[in-house]
CSV table of N, CA and C in Angstrom, one decimal:
chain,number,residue,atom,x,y,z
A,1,UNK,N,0.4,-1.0,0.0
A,1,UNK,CA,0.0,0.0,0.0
A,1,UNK,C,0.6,1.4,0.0
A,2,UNK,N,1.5,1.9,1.0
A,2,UNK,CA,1.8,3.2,0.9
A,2,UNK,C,3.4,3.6,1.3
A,3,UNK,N,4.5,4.2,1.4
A,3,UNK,CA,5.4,4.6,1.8
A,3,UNK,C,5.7,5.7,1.7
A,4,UNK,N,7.0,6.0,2.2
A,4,UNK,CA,7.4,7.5,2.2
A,4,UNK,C,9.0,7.5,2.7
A,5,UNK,N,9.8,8.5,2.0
A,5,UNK,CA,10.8,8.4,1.8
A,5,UNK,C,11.2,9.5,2.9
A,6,UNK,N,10.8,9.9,3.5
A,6,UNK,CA,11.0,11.3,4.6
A,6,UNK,C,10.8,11.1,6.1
A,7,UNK,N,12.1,10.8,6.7
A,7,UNK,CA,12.2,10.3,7.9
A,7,UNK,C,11.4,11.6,9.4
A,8,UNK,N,10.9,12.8,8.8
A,8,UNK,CA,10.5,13.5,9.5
A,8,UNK,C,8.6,13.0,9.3
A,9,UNK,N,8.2,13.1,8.2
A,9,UNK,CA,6.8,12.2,8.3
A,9,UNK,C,6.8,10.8,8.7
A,10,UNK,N,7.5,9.8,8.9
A,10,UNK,CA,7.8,8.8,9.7
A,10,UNK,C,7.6,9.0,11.3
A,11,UNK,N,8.6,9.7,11.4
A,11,UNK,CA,8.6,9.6,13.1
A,11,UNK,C,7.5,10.6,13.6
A,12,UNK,N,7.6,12.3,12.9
A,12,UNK,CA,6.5,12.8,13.3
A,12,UNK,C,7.2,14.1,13.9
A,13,UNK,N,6.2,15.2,14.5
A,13,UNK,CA,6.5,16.3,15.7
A,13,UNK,C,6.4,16.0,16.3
A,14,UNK,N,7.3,16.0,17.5
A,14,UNK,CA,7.6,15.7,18.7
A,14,UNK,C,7.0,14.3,19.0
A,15,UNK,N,7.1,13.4,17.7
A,15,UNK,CA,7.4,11.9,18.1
A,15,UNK,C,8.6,11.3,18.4
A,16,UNK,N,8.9,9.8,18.7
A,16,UNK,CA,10.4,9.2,18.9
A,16,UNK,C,9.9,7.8,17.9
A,17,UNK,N,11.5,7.3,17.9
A,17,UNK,CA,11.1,6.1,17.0
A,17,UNK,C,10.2,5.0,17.7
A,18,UNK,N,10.4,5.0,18.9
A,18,UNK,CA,9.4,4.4,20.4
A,18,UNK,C,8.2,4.6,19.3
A,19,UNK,N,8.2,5.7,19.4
A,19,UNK,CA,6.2,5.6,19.0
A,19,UNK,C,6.1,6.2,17.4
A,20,UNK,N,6.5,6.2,16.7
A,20,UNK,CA,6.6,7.0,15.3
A,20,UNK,C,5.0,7.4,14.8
A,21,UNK,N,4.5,8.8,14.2
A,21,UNK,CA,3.5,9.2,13.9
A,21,UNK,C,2.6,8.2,12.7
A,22,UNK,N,3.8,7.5,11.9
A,22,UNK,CA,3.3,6.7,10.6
A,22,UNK,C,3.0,5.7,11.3
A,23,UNK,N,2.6,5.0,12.9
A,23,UNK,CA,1.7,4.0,12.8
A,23,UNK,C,0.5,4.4,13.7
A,24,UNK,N,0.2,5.7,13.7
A,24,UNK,CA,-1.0,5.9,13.3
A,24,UNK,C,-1.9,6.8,12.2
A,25,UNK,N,-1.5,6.9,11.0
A,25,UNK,CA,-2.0,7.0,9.7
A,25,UNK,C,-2.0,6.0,9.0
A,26,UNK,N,-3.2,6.0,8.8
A,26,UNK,CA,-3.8,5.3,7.2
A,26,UNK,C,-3.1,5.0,6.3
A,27,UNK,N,-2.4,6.2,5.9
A,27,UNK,CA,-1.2,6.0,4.4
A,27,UNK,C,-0.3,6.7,4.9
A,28,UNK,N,0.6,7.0,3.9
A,28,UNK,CA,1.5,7.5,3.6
A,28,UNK,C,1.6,8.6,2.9
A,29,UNK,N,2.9,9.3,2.6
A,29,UNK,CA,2.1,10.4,1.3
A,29,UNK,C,3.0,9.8,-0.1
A,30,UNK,N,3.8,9.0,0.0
A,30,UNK,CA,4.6,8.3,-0.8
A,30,UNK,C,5.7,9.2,-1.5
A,31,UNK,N,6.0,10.6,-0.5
A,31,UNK,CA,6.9,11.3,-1.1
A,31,UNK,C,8.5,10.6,-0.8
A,32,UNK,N,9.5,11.3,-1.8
A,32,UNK,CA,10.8,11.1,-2.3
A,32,UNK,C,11.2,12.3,-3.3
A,33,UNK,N,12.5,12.4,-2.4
A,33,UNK,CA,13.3,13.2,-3.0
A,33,UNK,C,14.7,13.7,-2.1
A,34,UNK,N,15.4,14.6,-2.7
A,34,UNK,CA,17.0,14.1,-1.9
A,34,UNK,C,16.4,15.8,-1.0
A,35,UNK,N,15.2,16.7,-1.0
A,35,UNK,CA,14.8,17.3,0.0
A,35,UNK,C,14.8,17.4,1.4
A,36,UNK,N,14.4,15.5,1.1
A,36,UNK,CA,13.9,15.1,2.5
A,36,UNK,C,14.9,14.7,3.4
A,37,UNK,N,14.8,14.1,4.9
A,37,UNK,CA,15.7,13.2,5.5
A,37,UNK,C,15.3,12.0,5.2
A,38,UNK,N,16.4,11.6,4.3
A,38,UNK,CA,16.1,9.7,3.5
A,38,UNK,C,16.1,8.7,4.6
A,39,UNK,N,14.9,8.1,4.5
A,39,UNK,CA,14.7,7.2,5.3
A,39,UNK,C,13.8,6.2,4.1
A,40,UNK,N,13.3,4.8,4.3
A,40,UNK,CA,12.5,3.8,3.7
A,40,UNK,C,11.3,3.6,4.8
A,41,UNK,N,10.1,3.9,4.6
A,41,UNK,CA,9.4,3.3,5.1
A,41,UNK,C,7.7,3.0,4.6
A,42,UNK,N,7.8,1.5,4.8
A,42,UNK,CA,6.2,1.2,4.1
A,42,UNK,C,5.3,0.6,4.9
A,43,UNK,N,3.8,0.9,4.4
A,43,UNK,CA,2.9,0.7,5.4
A,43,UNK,C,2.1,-0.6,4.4
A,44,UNK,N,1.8,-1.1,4.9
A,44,UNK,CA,0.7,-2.4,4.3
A,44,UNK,C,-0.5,-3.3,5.7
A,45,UNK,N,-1.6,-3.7,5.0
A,45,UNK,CA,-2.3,-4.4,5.8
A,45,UNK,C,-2.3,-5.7,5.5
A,46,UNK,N,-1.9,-6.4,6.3
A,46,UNK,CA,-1.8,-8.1,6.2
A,46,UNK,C,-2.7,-8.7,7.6
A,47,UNK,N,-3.6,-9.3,6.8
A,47,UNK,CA,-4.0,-10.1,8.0
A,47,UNK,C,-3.8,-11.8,8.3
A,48,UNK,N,-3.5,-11.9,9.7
A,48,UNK,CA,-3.1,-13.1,10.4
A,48,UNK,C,-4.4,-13.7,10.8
A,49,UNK,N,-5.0,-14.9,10.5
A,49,UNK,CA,-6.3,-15.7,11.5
A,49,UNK,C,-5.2,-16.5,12.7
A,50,UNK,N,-6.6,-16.4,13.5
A,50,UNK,CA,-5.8,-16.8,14.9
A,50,UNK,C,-4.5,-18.0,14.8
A,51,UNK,N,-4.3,-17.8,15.5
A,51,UNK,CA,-3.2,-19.5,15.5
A,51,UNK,C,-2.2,-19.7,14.3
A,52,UNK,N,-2.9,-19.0,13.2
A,52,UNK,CA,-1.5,-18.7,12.2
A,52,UNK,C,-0.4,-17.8,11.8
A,53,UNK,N,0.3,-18.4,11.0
A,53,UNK,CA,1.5,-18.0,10.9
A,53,UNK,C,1.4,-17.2,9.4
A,54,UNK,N,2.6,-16.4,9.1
A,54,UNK,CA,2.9,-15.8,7.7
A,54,UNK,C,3.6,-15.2,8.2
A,55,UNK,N,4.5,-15.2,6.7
A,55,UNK,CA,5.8,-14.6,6.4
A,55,UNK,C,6.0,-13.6,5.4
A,56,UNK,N,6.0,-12.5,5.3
A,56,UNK,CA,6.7,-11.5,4.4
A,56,UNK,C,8.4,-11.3,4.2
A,57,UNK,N,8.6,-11.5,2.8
A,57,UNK,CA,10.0,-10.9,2.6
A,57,UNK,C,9.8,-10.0,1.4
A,58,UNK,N,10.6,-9.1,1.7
A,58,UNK,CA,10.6,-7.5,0.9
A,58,UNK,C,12.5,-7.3,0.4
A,59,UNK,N,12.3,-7.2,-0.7
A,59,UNK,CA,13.4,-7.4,-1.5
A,59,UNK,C,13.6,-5.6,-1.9
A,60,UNK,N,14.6,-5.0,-1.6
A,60,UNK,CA,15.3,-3.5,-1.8
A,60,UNK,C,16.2,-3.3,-2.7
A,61,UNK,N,16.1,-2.5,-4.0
A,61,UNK,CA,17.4,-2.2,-4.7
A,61,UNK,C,16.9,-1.1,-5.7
A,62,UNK,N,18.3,-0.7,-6.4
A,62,UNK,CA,18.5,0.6,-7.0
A,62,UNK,C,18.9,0.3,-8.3
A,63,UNK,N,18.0,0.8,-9.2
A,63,UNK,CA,18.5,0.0,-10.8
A,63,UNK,C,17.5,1.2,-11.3
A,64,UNK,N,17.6,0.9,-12.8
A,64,UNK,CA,17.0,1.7,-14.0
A,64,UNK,C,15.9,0.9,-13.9
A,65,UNK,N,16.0,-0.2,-14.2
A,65,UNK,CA,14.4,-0.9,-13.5
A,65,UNK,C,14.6,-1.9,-12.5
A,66,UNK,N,13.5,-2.7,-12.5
A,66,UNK,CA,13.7,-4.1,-11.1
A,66,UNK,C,14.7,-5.3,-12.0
A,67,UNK,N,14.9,-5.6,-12.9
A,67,UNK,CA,15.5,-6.3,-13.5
A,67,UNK,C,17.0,-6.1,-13.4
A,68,UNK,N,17.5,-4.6,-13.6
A,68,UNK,CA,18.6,-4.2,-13.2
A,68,UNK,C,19.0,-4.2,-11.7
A,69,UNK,N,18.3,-4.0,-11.2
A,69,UNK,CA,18.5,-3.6,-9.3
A,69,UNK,C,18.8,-5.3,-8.6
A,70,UNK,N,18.2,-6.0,-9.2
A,70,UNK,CA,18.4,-7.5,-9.3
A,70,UNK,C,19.9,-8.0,-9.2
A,71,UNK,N,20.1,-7.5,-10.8
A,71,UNK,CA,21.4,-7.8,-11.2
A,71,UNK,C,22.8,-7.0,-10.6
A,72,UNK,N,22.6,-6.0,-9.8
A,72,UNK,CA,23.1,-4.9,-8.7
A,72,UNK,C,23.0,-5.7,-7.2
């Protein structure tokens, strides 16, 4: 669903990383740029039924596309 590249809308005003502002919004604003303070951060909803298990893996890289970032 949403991220944002700006480690000041992450954590927040007069938030800490203890409690950061981005887990309580909805989204993100999905902004980037070398403006900001660069940070990664993405929000998604996954749901768990009781008693089970799941696994997410998220794969990170820097290419002209995903094919190159791959090969990087």
């Amino acid at each position: 669903s949403s991220f944002t590249g700006d480690r000041s809308e992450f954590i927040g005003r007069n938030r800490s990383l203890a409690s950061p502002a981005a887990m309580d919004r909805v989204s993100l604003s999905g902004q980037v740029g070398a403006v900001y303070d660069p940070c990664l951060a993405m929000q998604m909803t996954c749901e768990v039924a009781p008693g089970a298990t799941k696994e997410l893996a998220f794969v990170f890289g820097a290419g002209r596309d995903s094919q190159d970032a791959r090969k990087l």
